[in-house]
XYZ file of C-alpha atoms in Angstrom:
586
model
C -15.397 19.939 17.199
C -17.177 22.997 15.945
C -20.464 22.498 13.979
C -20.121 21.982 10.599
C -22.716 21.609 7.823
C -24.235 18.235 7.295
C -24.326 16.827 3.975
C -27.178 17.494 2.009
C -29.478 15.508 -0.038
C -27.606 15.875 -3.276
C -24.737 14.744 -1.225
C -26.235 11.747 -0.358
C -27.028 11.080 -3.916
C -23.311 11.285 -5.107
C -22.491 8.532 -2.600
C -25.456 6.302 -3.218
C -24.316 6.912 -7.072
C -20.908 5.735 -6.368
C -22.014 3.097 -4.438
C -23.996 1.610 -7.042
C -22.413 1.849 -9.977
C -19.587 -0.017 -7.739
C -22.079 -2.906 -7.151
C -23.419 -3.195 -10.313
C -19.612 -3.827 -12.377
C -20.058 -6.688 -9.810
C -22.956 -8.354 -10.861
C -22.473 -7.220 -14.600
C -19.378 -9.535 -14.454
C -21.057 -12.307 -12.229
C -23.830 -12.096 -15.433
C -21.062 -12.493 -17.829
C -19.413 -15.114 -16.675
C -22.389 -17.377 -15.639
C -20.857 -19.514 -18.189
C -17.464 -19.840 -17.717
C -17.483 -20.341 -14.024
C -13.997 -21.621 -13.192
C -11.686 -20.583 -10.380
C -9.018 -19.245 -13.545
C -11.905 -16.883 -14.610
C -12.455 -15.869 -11.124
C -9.213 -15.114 -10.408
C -6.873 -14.248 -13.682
C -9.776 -13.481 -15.744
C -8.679 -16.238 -18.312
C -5.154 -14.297 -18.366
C -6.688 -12.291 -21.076
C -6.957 -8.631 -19.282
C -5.183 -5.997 -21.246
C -2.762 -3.156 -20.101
C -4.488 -0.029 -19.286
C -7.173 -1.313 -16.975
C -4.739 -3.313 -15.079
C -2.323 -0.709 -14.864
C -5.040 1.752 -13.225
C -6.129 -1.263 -10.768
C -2.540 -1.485 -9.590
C -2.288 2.201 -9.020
C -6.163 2.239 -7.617
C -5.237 -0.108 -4.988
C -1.864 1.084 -3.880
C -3.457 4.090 -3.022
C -5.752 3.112 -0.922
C -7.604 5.247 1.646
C -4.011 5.654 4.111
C -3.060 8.006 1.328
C -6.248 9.629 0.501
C -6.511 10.556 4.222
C -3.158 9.953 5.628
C -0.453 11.356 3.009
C -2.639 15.330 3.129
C -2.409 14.704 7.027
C 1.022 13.615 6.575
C 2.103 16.921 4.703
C 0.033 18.961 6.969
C 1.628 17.826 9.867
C 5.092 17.319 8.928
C 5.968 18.578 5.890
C 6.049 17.752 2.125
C 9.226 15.307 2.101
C 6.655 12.450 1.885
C 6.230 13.441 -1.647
C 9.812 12.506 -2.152
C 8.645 9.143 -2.327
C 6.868 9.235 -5.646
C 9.919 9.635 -7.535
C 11.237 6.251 -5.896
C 8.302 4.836 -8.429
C 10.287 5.859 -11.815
C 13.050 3.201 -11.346
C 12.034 0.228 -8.989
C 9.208 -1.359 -10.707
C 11.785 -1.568 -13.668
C 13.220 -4.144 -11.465
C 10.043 -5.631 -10.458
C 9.527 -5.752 -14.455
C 12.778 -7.776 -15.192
C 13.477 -9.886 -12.512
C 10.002 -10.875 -10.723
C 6.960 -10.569 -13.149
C 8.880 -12.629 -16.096
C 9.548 -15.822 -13.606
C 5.881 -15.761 -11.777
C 4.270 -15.328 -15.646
C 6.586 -18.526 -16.873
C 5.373 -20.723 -14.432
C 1.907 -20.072 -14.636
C 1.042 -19.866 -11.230
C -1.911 -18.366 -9.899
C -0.562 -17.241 -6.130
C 2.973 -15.880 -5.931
C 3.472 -18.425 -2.753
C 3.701 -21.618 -5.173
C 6.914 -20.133 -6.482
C 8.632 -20.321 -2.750
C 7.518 -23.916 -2.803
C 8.915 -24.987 -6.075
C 12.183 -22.916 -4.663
C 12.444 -24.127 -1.734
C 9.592 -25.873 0.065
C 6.158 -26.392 1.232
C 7.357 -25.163 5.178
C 8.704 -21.831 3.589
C 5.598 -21.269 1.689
C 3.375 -21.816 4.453
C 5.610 -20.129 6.455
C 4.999 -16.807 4.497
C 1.495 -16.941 4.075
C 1.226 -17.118 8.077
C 3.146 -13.652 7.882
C 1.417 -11.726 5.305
C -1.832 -13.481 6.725
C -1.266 -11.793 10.015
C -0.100 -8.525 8.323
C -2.852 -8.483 5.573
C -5.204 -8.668 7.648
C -4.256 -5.566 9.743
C -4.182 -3.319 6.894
C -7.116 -4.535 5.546
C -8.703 -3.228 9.111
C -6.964 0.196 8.585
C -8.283 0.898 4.816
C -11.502 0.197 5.990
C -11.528 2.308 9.179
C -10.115 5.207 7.655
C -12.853 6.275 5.035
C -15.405 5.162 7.558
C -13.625 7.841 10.073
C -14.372 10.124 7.139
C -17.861 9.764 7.095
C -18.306 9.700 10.711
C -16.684 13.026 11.111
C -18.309 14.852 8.503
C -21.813 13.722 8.907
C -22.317 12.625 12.327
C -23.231 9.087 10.825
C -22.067 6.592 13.460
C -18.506 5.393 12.954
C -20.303 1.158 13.235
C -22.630 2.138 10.335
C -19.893 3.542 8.314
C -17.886 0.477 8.744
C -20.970 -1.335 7.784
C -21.961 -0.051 4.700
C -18.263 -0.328 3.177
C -17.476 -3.629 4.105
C -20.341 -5.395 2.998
C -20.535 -3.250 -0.615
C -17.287 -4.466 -1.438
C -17.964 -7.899 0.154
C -20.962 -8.337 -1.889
C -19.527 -6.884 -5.457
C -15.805 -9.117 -4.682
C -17.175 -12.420 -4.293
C -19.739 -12.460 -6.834
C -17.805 -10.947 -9.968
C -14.608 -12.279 -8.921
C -10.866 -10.654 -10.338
C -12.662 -8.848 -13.514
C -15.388 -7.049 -11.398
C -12.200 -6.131 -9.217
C -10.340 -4.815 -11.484
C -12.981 -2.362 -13.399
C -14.530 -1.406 -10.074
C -10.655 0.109 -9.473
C -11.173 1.271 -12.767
C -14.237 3.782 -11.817
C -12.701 4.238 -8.171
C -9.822 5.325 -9.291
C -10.929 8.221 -11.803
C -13.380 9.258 -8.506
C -10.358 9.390 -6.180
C -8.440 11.399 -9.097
C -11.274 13.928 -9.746
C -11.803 14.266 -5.729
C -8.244 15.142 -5.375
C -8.259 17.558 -8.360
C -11.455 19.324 -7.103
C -9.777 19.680 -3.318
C -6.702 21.288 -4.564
C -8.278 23.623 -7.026
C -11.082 25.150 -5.011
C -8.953 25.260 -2.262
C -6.454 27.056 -4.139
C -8.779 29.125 -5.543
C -9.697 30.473 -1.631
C -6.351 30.813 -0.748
C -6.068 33.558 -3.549
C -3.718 31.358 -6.074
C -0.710 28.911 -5.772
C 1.676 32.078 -4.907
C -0.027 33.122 -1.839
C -0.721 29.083 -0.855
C 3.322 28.903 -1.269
C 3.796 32.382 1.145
C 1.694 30.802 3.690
C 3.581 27.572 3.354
C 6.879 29.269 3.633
C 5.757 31.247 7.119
C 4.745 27.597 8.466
C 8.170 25.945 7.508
C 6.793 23.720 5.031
C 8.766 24.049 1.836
C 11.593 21.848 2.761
C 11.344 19.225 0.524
C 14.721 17.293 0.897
C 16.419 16.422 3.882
C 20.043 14.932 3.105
C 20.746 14.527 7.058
C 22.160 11.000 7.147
C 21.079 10.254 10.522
C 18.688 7.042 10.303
C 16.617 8.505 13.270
C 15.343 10.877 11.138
C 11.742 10.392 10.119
C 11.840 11.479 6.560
C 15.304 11.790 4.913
C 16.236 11.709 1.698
C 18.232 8.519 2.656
C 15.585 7.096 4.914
C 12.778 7.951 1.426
C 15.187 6.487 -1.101
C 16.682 3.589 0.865
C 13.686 2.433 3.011
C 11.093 3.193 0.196
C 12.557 1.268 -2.244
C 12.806 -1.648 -0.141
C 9.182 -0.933 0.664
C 7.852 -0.722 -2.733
C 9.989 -3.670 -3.966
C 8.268 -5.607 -1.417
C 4.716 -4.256 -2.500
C 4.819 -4.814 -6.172
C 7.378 -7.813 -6.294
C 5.943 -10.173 -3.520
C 2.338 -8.870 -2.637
C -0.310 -11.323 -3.971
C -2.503 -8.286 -5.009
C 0.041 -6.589 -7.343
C 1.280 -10.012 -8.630
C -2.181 -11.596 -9.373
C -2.990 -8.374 -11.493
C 0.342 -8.977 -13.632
C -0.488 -12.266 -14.231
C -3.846 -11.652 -15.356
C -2.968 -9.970 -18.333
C -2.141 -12.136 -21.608
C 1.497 -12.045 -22.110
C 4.585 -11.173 -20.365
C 5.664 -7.709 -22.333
C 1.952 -6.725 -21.327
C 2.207 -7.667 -17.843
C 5.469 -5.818 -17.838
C 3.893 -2.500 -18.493
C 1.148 -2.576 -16.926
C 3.282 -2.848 -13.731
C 5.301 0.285 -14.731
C 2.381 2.170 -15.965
C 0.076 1.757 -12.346
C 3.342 2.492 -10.694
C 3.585 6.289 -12.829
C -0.160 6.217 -12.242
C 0.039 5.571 -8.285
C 2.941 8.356 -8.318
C 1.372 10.928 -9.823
C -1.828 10.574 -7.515
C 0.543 9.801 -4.911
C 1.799 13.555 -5.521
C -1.927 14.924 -5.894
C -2.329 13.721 -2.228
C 0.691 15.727 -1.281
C -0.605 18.872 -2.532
C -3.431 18.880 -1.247
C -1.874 18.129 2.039
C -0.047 21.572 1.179
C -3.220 23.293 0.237
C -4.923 22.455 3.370
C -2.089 23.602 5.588
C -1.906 26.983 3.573
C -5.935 27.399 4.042
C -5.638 26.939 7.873
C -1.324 28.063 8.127
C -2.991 30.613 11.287
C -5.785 28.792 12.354
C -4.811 25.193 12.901
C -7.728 22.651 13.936
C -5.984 20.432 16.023
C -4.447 23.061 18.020
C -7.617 25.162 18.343
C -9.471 21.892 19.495
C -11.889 21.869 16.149
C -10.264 18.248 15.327
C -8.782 15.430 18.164
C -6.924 13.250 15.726
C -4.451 14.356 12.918
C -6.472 11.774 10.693
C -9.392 13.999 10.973
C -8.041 17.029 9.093
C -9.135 16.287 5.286
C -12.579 15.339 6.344
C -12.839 18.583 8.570
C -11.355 20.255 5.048
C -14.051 18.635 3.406
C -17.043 20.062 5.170
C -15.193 23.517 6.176
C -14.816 24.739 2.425
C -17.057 22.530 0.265
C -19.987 22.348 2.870
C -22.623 24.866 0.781
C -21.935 23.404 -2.077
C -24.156 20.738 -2.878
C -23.389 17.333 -4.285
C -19.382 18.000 -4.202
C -18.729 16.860 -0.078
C -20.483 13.579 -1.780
C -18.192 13.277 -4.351
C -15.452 13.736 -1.985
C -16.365 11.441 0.362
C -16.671 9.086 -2.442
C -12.844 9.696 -2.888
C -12.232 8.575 0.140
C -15.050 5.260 0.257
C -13.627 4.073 -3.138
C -9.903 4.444 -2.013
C -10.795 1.947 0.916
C -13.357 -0.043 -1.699
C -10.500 -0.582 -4.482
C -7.941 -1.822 -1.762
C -10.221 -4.310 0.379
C -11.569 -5.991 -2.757
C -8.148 -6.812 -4.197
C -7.034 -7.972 -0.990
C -10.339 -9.790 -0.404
C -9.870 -11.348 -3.919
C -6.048 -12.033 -3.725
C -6.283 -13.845 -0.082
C -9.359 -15.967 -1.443
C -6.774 -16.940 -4.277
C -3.986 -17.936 -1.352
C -6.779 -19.317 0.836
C -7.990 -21.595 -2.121
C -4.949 -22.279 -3.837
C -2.047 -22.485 -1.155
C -4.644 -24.216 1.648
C -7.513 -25.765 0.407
C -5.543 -27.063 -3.291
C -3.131 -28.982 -0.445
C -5.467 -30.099 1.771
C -8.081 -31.317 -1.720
C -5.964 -31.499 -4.758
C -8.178 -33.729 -6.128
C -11.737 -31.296 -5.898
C -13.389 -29.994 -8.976
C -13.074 -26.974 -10.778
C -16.743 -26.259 -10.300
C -16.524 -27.126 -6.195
C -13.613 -25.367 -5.757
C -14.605 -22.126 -7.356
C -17.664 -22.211 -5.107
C -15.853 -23.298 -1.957
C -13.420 -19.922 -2.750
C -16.397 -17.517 -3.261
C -17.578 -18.512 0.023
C -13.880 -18.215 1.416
C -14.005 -14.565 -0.697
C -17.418 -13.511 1.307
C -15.939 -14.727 4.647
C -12.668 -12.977 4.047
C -14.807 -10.310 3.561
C -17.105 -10.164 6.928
C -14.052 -10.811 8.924
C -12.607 -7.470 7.210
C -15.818 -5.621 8.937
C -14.554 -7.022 12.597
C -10.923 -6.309 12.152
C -12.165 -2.507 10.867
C -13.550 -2.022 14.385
C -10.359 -3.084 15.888
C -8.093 -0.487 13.796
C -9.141 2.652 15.565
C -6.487 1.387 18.570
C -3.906 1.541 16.167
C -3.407 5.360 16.350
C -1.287 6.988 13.655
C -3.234 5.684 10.321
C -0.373 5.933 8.063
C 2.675 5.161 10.185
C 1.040 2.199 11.308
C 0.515 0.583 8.284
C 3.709 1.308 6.989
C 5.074 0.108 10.528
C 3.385 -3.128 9.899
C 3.798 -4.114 6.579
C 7.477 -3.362 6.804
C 7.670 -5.780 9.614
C 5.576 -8.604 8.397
C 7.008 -7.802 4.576
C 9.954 -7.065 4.933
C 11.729 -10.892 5.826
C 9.379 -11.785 2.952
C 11.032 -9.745 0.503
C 14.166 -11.108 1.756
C 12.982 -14.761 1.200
C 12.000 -13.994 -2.416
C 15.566 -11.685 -2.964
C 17.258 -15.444 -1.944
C 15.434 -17.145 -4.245
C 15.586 -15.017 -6.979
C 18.983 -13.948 -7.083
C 21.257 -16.456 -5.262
C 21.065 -19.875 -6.666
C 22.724 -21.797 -4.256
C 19.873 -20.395 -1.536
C 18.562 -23.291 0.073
C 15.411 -23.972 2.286
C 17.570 -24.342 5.457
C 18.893 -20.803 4.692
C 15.174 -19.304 3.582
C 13.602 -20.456 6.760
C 16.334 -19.439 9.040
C 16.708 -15.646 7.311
C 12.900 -15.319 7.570
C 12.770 -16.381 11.336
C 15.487 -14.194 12.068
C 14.903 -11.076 10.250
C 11.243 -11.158 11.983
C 12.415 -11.111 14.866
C 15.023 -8.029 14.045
C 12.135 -6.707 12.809
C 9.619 -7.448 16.190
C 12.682 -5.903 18.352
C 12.351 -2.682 16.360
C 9.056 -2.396 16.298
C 7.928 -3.400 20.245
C 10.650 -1.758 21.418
C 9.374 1.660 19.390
C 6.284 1.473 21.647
C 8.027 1.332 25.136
C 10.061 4.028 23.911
C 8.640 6.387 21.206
C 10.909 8.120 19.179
C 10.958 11.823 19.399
C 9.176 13.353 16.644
C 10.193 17.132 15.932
C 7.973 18.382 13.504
C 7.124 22.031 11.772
C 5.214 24.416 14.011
C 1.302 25.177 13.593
C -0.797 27.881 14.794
C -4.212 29.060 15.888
C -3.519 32.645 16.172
C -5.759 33.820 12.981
C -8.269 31.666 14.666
C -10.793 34.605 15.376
C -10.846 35.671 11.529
C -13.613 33.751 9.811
C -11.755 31.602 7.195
C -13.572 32.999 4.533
C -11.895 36.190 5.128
C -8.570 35.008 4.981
C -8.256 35.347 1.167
C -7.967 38.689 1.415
C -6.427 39.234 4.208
C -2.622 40.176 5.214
C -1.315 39.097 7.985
C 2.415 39.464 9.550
C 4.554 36.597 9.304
C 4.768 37.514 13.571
C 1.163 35.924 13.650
C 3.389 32.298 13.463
C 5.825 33.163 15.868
C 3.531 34.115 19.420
C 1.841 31.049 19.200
C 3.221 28.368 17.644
C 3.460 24.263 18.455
C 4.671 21.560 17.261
C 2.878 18.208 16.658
C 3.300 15.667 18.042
C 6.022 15.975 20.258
C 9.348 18.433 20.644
C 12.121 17.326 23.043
C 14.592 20.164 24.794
C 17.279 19.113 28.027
C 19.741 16.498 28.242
C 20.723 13.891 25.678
C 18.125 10.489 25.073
C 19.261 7.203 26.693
C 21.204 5.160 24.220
C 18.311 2.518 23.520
C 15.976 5.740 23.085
C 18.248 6.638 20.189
C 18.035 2.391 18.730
C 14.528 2.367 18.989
C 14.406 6.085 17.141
C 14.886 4.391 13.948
C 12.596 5.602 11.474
C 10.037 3.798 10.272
C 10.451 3.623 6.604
C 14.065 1.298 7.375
C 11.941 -1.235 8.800
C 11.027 -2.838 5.800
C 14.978 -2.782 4.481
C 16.331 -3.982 7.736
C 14.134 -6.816 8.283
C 14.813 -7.865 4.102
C 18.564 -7.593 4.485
C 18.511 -9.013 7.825
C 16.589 -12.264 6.413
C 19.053 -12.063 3.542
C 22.605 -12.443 5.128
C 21.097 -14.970 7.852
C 19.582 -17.201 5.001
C 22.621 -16.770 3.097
C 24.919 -17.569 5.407
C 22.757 -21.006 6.624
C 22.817 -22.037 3.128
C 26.076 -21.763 2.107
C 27.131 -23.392 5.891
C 24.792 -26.208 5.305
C 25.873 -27.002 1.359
C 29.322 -26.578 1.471
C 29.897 -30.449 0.390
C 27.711 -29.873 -2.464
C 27.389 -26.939 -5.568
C 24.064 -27.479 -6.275
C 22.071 -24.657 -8.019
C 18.388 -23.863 -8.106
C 16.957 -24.847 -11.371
C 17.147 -21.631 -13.919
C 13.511 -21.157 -14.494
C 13.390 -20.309 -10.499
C 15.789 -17.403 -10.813
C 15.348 -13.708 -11.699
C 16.416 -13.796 -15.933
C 19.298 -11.872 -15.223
C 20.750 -14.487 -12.826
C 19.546 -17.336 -14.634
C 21.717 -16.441 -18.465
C 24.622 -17.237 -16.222
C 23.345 -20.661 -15.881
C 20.982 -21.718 -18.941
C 19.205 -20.440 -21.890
C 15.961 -19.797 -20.421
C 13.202 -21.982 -22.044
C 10.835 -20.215 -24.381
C 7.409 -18.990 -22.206
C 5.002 -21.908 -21.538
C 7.407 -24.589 -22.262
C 8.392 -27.087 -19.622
C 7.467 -24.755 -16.961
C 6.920 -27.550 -14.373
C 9.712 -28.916 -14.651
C 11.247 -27.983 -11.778
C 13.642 -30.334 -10.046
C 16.839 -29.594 -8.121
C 18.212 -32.664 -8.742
C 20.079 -31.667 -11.646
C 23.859 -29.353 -10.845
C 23.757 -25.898 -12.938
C 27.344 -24.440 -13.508
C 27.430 -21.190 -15.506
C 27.650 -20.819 -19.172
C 30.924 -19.773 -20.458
C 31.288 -16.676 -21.878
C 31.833 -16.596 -25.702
């Protein structure tokens, strides 16, 4: 890359600030609750946590660094129709609200996995936490790596040190102050990722002369399609593939994910835990759409002078850093604060995984194993699970930069490791004569549907046509460019496409199966799971019309059945060995 300028002193400051202040709402709450040490403190916060600050932790850690850095590289690269998926955010939490938080909150659980045991069984809930064990851990790699990429390209810093200095901040601040430090650490991230993004977009517009001329440059460079309504699933971002796969995708984040779930419970009713699921959903939307611009912005500040095509930048994750230090570098202090966008974006999403796979760690494995250990023990036995979660983060960041494609891959993953799990918790949930037999079967078989897609994606790469880019205004100094014309001819002489165009005869016919785009992953694999498990169930209770008890089903389901009991009442009591039939209509 070409020389940039280092970050200065003050620059330094602003991260060491951040850094800080992160570490000390750890040991503040550690301090706090010296007194109440018990493992429902440390994880639910005594279910006393109001609205607003868990509705900004939901939103903080949903968008975690992948969209910091990968949604502007995203846009850059391919276009705004990403964006399209913030609107997906205005109607499925409602269902999230209805049908998921208001059966977790009833039984007072403190894991979302205990539910698929008291649905079904202890093999199905074990069988789940294997999956989002193995995919957890992956993406816990990724929002580590990512910011510490950041750093590495835009100071020099060494990409181990970077790596370093994240994991064991949040390591240190997680398993000391527990869900509460968690949560108000997201608290501060999240206004730093939000005043980062605002700063990007508005200087940057500023140099490109003003959002009309940004919107001229992104016209020339073919990036103000914002809707695709081509119906062909191969397509990488369709308004089909944005509003079918993304739903399933964000169903599967906020209705079965341990570190959306525990948040909801924490808070002190079920009406509040209900909003503060929709409200960090409108909050994780609207900086979902802040990423997204600036995407745009950057593109329009480099539409004739691409980095990646004029060898400035190897990877397309590299852009917003190289942003960074191209227009804010001789300003002091605000690269720092930047930066800081991205550290705390990785920060606010390790340390509510950390904390939420402590909870499944301590509550689905070692409450088994020892369900007779003390409240005292066992909240020290799941700090030390907390910090080891935590250094095994740091190795699995060093493995993430073989992944390639930050965002993709994350998506990629989670949809295949997710998606059969949202189809487990869709059984139980909505389809009362679901049985075990049925949930282990779907989940078996749509991971595999799922592993077919996604190995077979590798040996034969879809085709990705994307919008073109251009270094042809690369010998006018940026700086320059603000008030400078050029002809709309400078995009056509030299022009490519990232990363791949495809002219000649037509693709083999499993070239086209394995072109599937990635956001369907997550909805194939769910429905996949669903029909199988349905189908097993129904096949292996056909002598029998047994129902799942009505405090197990989504509320909607369950009227057909029973009254449901009032919240807190009976909410144990849940044996199958009683028959349901529905209520008749009056």
């Amino acid at each position: 890359m070409d020389p940039l300028p280092v970050l200065s002193a003050w620059d330094y400051v602003v991260i060491f600030a951040m850094l800080s202040i992160s570490v000390a709402i750890g040991i503040f709450f550690a301090h706090r609750s010296r007194r109440r040490q018990s493992s429902d403190n440390y994880f639910l916060g005594d279910r006393d946590m109001s609205v607003i600050p868990v509705a900004i932790s939901l939103a903080a850690t949903y968008i975690s660094a992948i969209t910091y850095l990968g949604t502007p590289a995203e846009v850059y690269f391919y276009g705004p129709k990403y964006g399209l998926l913030s609107t997906v955010r205005l109607f499925v939490p409602i269902v999230v609200m209805y049908c998921f938080v208001p059966v977790f909150y009833r039984l007072e659980i403190t894991t979302v996995y205990e539910y698929l045991e008291r649905r079904f069984n202890n093999t199905m809930r074990f069988l789940i936490i294997t999956a989002e064990i193995i995919g957890g851990f992956i993406y816990m790699g990724i929002v580590v790596y990512a910011p510490s990429l950041a750093l590495s390209t835009a100071t020099g810093l060494s990409l181990s040190f970077s790596i370093l200095t994240i994991g064991l901040i949040c390591t240190f601040y997680t398993t000391i102050g527990g869900i509460k430090a968690v949560i108000w650490t997201d608290v501060f991230q999240g206004v730093v990722m939000l005043v980062g993004a605002i700063v990007m977009i508005m200087v940057g517009t500023a140099k490109l002369g003003g959002p009309a001329e940004g919107w001229r440059r992104a016209t020339i460079g073919q990036r103000t399609h914002l809707v695709d309504f081509n119906i062909d699933p191969t397509v990488r971002l369709s308004f089909w593939s944005i509003y079918i796969g993304g739903s399933s995708f964000l169903l599967m984040i906020l209705g079965t994910k341990q570190s959306y779930i525990q948040r909801a419970l924490a808070c002190n009713s079920v009406r509040q835990a209900q909003v503060a699921t929709y409200i960090g959903a409108i909050l994780s939307a609207l900086l979902e759409l802040l990423a997204v611009i600036v995407g745009m912005t950057i593109f329009a500040y480099y539409y004739i002078c691409d980095p990646l095509t004029s060898g400035k930048i190897q990877r397309t994750d590299q852009i917003v850093p190289y942003f960074m230090m191209d227009v804010f570098g001789s300003l002091p202090g605000v690269n720092g604060l930047l930066i800081s966008g991205a550290f705390c974006a990785s920060l606010s999403s390790m340390s509510s995984v950390v904390n939420s796979f402590a909870s499944m760690f301590g509550q689905d494995v070692i409450k088994t194993i020892c369900p007779d250990i003390t409240d005292s023990r066992y909240t020290i036995v799941v700090k030390i699970i907390s910090a080891s979660l935590g250094l095994l983060t740091i190795v699995l960041a060093f493995l993430a930069s073989v992944l390639g494609d930050v965002l993709q891959t994350a998506l990629s993953i989670s949809g295949l490791t997710g998606g059969p799990t949202l189809g487990v918790f869709l059984m139980g949930l909505f389809f009362p004569r679901a049985n075990s037999k049925g949930a282990i079967s779907g989940f078996i078989g749509g991971t595999l549907v799922g592993l077919f897609f996604y190995v077979g994606s590798k040996f034969y790469p879809p085709i990705v046509h994307s919008p073109p880019l251009s270094d042809e205004g690369c010998w006018v100094p940026m700086d320059n460019q603000t008030t400078t014309t050029y002809p709309e001819g400078a995009m056509v002489t030299n022009m490519y496409s990232y990363p791949y165009t495809t002219t000649g005869p037509p693709e083999p016919v499993y070239n086209t199966i394995f072109a599937l785009s990635y956001m369907y992953y997550s909805v194939v694999t769910a429905l996949s799971c669903v029909a199988i498990g349905l189908v097993v169930s129904y096949l292996t209770s056909m002598t029998s019309q047994q129902l799942a008890h009505p405090t197990l089903l989504a509320p909607i389901i369950a009227r057909r059945y029973i009254k449901l009991e009032s919240p807190r009442e009976n909410s144990n009591d849940t044996s199958n060995d009683r028959v349901y039939v529905p209520l008749e209509k009056k």
